[in-house]
C-alpha positions as semicolon CSV with decimal commas, in nm:
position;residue;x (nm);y (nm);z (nm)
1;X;3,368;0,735;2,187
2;X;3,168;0,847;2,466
3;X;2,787;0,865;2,413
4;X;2,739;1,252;2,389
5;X;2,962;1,277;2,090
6;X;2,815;0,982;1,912
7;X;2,411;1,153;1,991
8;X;2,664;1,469;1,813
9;X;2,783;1,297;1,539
10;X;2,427;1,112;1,469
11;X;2,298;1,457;1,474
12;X;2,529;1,597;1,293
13;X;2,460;1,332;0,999
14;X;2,083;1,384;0,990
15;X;2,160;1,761;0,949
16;X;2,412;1,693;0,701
17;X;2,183;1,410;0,460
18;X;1,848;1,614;0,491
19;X;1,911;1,980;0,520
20;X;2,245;2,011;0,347
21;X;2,194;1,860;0,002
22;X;1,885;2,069;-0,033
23;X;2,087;2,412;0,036
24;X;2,329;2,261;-0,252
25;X;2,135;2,160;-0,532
26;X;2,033;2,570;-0,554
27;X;2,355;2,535;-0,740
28;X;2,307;2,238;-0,928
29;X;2,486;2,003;-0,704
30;X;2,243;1,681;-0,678
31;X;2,190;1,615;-0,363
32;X;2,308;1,198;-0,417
33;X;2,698;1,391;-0,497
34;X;2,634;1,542;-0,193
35;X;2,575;1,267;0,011
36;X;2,808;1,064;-0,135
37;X;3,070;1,354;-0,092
38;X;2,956;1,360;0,307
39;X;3,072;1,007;0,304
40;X;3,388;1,015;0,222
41;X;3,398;1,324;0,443
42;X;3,337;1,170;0,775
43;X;3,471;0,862;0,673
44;X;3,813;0,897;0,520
45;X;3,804;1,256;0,648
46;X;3,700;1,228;1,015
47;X;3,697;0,810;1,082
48;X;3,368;0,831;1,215
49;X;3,063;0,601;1,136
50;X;3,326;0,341;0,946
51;X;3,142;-0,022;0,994
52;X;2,853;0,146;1,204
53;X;2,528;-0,057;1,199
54;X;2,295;0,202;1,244
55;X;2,388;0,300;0,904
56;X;2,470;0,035;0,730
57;X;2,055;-0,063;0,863
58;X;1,958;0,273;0,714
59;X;2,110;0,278;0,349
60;X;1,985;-0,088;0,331
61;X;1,635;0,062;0,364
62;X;1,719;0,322;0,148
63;X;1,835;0,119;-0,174
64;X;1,540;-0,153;-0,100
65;X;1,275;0,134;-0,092
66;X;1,429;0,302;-0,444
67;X;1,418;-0,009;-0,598
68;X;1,112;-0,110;-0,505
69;X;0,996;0,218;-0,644
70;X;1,153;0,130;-0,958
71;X;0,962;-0,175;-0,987
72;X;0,643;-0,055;-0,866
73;X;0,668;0,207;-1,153
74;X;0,679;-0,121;-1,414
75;X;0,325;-0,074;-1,601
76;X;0,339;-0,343;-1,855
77;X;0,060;-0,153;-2,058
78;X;0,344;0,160;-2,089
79;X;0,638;-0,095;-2,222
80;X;0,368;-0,247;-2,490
81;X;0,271;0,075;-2,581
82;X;0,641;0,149;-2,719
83;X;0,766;-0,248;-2,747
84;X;0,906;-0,217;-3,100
85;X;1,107;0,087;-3,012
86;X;1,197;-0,091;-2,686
87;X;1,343;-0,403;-2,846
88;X;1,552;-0,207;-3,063
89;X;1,677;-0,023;-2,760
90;X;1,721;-0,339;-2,581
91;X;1,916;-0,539;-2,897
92;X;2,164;-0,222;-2,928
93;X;2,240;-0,176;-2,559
94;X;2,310;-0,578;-2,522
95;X;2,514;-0,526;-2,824
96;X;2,711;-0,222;-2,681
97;X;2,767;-0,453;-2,332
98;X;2,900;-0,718;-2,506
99;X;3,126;-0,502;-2,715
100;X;3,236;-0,284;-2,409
101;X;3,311;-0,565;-2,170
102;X;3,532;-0,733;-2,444
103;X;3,714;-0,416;-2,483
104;X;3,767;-0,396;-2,106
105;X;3,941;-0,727;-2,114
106;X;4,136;-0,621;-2,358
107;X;4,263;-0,296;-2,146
108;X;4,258;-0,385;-1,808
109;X;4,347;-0,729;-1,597
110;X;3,989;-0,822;-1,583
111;X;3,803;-1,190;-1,637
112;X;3,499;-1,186;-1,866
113;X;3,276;-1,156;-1,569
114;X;3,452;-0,890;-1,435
115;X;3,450;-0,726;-1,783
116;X;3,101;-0,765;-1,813
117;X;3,003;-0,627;-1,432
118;X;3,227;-0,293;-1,548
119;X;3,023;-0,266;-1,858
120;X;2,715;-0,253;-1,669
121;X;2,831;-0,003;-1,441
122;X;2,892;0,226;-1,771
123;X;2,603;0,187;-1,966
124;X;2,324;0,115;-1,772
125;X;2,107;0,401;-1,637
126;X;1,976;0,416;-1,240
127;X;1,596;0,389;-1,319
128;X;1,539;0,440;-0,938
129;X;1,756;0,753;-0,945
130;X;1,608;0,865;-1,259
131;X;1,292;0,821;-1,201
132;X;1,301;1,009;-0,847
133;X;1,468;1,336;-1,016
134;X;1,220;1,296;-1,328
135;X;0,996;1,518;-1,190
136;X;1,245;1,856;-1,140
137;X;1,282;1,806;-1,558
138;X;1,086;2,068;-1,771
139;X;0,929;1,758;-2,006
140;X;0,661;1,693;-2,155
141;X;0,434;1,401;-2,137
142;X;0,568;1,203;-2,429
143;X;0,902;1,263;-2,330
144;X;0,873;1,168;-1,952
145;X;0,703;0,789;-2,131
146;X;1,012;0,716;-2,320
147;X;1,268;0,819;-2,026
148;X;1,070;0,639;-1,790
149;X;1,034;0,300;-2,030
150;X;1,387;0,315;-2,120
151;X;1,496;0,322;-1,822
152;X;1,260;0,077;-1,707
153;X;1,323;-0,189;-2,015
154;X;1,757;-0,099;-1,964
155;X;1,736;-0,221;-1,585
156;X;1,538;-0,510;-1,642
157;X;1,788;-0,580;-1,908
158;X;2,084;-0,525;-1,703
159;X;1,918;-0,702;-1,379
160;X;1,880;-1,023;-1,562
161;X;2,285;-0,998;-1,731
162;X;2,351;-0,862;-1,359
163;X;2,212;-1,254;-1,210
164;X;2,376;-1,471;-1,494
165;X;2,700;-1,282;-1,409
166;X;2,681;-1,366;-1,075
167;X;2,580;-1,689;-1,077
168;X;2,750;-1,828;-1,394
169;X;3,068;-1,979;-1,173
170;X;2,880;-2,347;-1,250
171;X;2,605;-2,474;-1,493
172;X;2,485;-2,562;-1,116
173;X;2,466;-2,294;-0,872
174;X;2,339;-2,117;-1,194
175;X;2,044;-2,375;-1,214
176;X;2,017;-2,320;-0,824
177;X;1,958;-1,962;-0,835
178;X;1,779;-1,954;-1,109
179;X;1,535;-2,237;-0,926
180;X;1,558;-2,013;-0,590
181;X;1,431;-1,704;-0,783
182;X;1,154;-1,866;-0,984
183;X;1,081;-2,013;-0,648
184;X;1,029;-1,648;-0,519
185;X;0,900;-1,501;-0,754
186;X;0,596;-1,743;-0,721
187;X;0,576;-1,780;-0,401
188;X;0,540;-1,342;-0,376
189;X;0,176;-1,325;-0,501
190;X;0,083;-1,549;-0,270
191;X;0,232;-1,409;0,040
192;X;0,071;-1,054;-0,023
193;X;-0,251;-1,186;-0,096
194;X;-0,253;-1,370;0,244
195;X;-0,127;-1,012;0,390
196;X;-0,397;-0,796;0,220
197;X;-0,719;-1,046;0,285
198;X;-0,660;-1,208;0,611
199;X;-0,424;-0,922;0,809
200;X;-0,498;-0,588;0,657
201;X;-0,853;-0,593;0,700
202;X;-0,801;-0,534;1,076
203;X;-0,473;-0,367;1,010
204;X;-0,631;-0,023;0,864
205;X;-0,362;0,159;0,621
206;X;-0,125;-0,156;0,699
207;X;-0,034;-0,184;0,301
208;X;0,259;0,025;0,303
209;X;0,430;-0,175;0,582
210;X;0,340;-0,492;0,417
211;X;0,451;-0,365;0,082
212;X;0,780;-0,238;0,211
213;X;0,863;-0,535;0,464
214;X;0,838;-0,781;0,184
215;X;1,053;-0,587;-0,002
216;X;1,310;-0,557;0,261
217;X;1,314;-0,936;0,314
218;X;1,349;-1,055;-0,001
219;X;1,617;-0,771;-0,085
220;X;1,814;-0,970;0,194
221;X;1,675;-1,328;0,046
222;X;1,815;-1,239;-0,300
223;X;2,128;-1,076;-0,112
224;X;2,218;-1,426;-0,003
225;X;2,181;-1,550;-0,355
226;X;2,484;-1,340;-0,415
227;X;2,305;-1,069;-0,656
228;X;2,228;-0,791;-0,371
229;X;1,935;-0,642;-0,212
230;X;1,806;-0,429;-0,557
231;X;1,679;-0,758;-0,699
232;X;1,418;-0,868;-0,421
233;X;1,304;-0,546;-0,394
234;X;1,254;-0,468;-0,765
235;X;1,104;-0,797;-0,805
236;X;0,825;-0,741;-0,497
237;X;0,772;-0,365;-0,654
238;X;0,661;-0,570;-1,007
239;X;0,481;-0,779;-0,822
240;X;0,235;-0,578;-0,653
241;X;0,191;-0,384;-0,971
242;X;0,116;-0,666;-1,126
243;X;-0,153;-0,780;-0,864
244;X;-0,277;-0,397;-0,901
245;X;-0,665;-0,516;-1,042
246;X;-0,672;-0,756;-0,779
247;X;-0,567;-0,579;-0,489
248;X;-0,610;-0,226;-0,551
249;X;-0,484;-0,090;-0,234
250;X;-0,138;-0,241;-0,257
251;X;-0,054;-0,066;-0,575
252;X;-0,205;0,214;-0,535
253;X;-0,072;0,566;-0,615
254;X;-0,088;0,676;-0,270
255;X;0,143;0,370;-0,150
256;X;0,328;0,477;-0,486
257;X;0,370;0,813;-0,344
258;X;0,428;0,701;-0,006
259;X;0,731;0,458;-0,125
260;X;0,851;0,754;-0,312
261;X;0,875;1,004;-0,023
262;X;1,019;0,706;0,245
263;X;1,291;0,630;-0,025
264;X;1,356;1,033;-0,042
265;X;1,411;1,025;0,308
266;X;1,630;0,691;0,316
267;X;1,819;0,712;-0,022
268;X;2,039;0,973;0,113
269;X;2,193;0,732;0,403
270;X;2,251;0,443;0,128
271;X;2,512;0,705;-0,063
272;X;2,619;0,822;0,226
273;X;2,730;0,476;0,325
274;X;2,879;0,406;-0,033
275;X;3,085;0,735;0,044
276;X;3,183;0,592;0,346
277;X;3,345;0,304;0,144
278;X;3,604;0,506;-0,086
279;X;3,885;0,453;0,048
280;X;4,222;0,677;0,013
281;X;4,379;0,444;-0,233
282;X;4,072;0,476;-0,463
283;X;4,142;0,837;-0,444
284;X;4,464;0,863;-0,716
285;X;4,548;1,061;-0,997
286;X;4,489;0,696;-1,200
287;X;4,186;0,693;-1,107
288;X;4,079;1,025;-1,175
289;X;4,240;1,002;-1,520
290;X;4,043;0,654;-1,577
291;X;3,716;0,765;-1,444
292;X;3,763;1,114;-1,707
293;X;3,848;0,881;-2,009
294;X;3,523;0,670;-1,939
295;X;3,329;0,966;-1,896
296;X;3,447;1,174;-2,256
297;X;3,465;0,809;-2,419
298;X;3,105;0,612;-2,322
299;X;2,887;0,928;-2,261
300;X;2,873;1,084;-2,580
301;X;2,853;0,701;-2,705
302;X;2,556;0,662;-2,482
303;X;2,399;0,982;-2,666
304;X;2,487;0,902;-2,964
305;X;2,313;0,543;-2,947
306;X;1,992;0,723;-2,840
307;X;1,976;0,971;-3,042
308;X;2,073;0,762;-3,391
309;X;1,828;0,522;-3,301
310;X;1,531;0,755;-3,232
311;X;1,594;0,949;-3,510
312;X;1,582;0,643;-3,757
313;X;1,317;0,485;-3,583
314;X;1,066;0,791;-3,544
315;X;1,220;1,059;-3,740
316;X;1,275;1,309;-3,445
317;X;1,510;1,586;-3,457
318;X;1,796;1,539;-3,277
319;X;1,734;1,835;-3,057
320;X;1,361;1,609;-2,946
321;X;1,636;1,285;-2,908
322;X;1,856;1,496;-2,709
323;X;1,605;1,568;-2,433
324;X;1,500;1,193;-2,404
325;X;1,911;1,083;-2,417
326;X;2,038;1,313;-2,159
327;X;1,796;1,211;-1,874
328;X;1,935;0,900;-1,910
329;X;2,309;0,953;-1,823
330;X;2,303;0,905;-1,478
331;X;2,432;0,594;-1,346
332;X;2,485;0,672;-0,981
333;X;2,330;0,424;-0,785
334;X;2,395;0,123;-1,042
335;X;2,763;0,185;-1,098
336;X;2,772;0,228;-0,680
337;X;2,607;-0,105;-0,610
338;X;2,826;-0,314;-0,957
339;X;3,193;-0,121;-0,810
340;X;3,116;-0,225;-0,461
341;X;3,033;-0,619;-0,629
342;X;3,375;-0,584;-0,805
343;X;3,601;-0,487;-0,460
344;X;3,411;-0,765;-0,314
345;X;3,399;-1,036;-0,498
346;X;3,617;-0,954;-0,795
347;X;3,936;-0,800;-0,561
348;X;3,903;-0,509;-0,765
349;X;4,163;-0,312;-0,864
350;X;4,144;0,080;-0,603
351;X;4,204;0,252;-0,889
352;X;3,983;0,128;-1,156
353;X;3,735;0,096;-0,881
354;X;3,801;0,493;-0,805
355;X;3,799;0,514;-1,195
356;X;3,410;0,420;-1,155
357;X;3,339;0,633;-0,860
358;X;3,467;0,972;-1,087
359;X;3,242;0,850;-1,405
360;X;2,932;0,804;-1,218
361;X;2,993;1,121;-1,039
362;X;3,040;1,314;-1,388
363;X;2,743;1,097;-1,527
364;X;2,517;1,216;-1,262
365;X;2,637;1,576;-1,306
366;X;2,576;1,545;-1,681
367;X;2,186;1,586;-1,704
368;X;2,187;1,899;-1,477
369;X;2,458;2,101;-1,649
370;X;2,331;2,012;-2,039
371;X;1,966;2,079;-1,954
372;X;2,026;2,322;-1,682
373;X;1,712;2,189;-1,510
374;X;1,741;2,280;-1,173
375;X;1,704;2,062;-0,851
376;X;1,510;2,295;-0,666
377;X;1,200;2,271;-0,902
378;X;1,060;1,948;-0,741
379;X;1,078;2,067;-0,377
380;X;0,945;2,403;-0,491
381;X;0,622;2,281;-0,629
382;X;0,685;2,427;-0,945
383;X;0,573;2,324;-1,297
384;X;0,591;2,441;-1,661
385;X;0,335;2,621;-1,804
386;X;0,196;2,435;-2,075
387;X;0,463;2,192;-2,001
388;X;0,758;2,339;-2,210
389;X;1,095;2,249;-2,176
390;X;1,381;2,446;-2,030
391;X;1,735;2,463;-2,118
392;X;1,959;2,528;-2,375
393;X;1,796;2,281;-2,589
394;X;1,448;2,448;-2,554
395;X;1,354;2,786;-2,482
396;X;1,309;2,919;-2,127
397;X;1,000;2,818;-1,976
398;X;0,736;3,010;-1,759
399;X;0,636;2,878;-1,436
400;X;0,349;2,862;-1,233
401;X;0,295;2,713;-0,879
402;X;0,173;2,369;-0,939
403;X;-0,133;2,436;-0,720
404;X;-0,257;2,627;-0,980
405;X;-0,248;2,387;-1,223
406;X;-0,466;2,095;-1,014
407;X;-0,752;2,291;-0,923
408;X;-1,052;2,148;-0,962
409;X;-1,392;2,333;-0,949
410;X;-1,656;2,282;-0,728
411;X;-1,906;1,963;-0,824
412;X;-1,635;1,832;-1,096
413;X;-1,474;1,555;-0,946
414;X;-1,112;1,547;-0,892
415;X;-0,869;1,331;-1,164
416;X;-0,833;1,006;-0,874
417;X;-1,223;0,990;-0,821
418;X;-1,259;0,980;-1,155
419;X;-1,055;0,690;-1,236
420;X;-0,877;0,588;-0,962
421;X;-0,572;0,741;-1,052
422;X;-0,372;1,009;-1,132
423;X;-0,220;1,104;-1,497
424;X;-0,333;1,019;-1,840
425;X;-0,489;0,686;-1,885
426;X;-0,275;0,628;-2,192
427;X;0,060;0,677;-2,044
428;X;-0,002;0,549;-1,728
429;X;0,233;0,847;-1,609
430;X;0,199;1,078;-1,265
431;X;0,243;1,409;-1,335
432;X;0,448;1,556;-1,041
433;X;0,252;1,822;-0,961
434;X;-0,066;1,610;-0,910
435;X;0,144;1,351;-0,736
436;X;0,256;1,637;-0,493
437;X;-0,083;1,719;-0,422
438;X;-0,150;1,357;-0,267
């Protein structure tokens, strides 16, 4: 291909991941189905950027900085605060695994690893996904906690079942690993407290690059270990909020923020590349009619479990449990990264594989349709008045620009001098708007 058309077609690709996704979602396409979609365009459509580097570089960024978002978003303080409620959550949805990966043994040609990889890809939410769409849903405060902690609490569930999976070929590479990642884990504190006090200090600013290198190399450390880049980088992101009352800076909502908006702009190119990887025999009527039978078959399971359980634990209405399930449908970026494990190492079969591919897809769709929250309302700066929420399980809410809503009048002093931080001190939350307005 001679180099003008590939500067075209790299053009073409930046146009297509940042300007048309946002065109789409005005009607209620999320701009990850749209990337993903773009994918399979070029790839299986056009045969272009199939094994490119540049990419492949690019979407590795992407899913390291989302993660690491995830895990930087891990405030032990939060999951205390609801810990009773959380165990429950976390008993039933190991419960439901273990139930769904031995019927998936029973119905498909599948080992009990396999099985088990499968029902991961079903019933665990994205918490990286989730948590970067949470602001465009009309919620309140309370509400935004428990989506945000159960989301949290399910992927460090499903992270840990995710490594024993992996690694449980051998009582010894399983001892191995498990030595290699306690290993890491404690050597990380160590490694950004000799970046913050003996480099940053004449490296102004530098704690975003150190934050987000580490996380890149030991996404591609644990990525050797055989359990893929999300686990380095969500276990640097806990890290450093761990470390957050000794070194401030690292942890700070402003790097928070900033790993948000460089995973916004990098995301994009990691589903892009997954698109690029469905393949034409992934692309059958058997796999349509698989991925449909998931999707009428676990979702409403994966409500129901949420809702039962709130309702008998704090006596909500189900119409209050409703708005806290729904949120948590999408699976996108988990069921990408456990499908593309299973062709790998697993031979998967295409059409099981493009079974998962349609479920996610309709799982991701779910939350926009049911609550009819629209896209656009994060990268409008909009907000709810009073913070009611929208949809045909609420009323219709009122909106107001968000600028509105942070003012702050001369001599008072703004909500991050006064604490250091942004949102209520007892949720430990960032309202959009006022993360925005970093």
């Amino acid at each position: 291909m001679p180099v003008v058309t590939n500067e075209l077609a790299y053009v073409a690709l930046l146009f297509g991941l940042l300007v048309l996704p946002k065109a789409l979602q005005r009607i209620r396409i999320p701009a990850a189905i749209t990337c993903l979609g773009l994918g399979l365009l070029f790839g299986e459509g056009f045969g272009l950027f199939r094994e490119d580097p540049t990419v492949h570089l690019l979407s590795t960024f992407g899913i390291a900085a989302l993660f690491l978002f995830a895990g930087l978003d891990v405030d032990s303080t939060s999951l205390r605060r609801g810990a009773q409620v959380l165990i429950e959550h976390l008993i039933i949805r190991a419960l439901t695994l273990s139930l769904a990966a031995f019927a998936i043994v029973r119905l498909f040609p599948l080992g009990p690893r396999a099985a088990m990889l499968v029902a991961l890809a079903l019933f665990i939410p994205s918490t990286g996904f989730i948590l970067d769409s949470l602001g465009s849903l009309r919620a309140t405060e309370d509400e935004r906690f428990w989506i945000r902690t159960k989301a949290i609490s399910s992927e460090l569930l499903a992270l840990a079942v995710l490594f024993v999976t992996l690694q449980s070929t051998s009582p010894e590479r399983l001892a191995l690993s498990g030595a290699a990642l306690v290993a890491m884990a404690a050597f990380l504190p160590l490694l950004l407290r000799f970046l913050v006090a003996r480099i940053a200090p004449y490296a102004p600013n530098s704690e975003f690059a150190f934050l987000l290198m580490v996380a890149v190399i030991f996404a591609y450390a644990t990525r050797q270990l055989g359990v893929y880049y999300l686990v380095g980088a969500f276990l640097v992101g806990v890290a450093a909020r761990r470390m957050r009352e000794q070194l401030p800076r690292l942890a700070s909502d402003r790097n928070l923020h900033a790993v948000e908006v460089f995973a916004s702009f990098f995301v994009p190119f990691y589903f892009f590349n997954a698109g690029l990887g469905i393949t034409r025999d992934a692309l059958t009527w058997r796999a349509l009619s698989i991925g449909v039978a998931f999707a009428v078959v676990v979702i409403p399971l994966r409500l129901a479990l949420d809702i039962v359980q709130r309702r008998a634990r704090l006596a909500e209405p189900w119409r209050k449990g409703m708005r806290v399930a729904v949120p948590l449908i999408p699976t996108l970026v988990f069921t990408l990264v456990l499908a593309q494990i299973l062709r790998e190492q697993f031979a998967l079969d295409p059409s099981l594989f493009g079974g998962l591919i349609v479920y996610t897809v309709l799982a991701t769709l779910t939350p926009t349709f049911l609550l009819r929250a629209p896209p656009a309302v994060a990268e409008l700066d909009l907000m709810p008045a009073g913070g009611p929420y929208a949809g045909p399980l609420a009323p219709e809410a009122a909106f107001v620009p968000a600028a509105a809503t942070t003012e702050v009048s001369p001599g008072v002093a703004s909500p991050d001098e006064r604490d250091g931080r942004l949102g209520p001190p007892e949720s430990g939350l960032i309202p959009p708007a006022a993360r925005d307005a970093t």
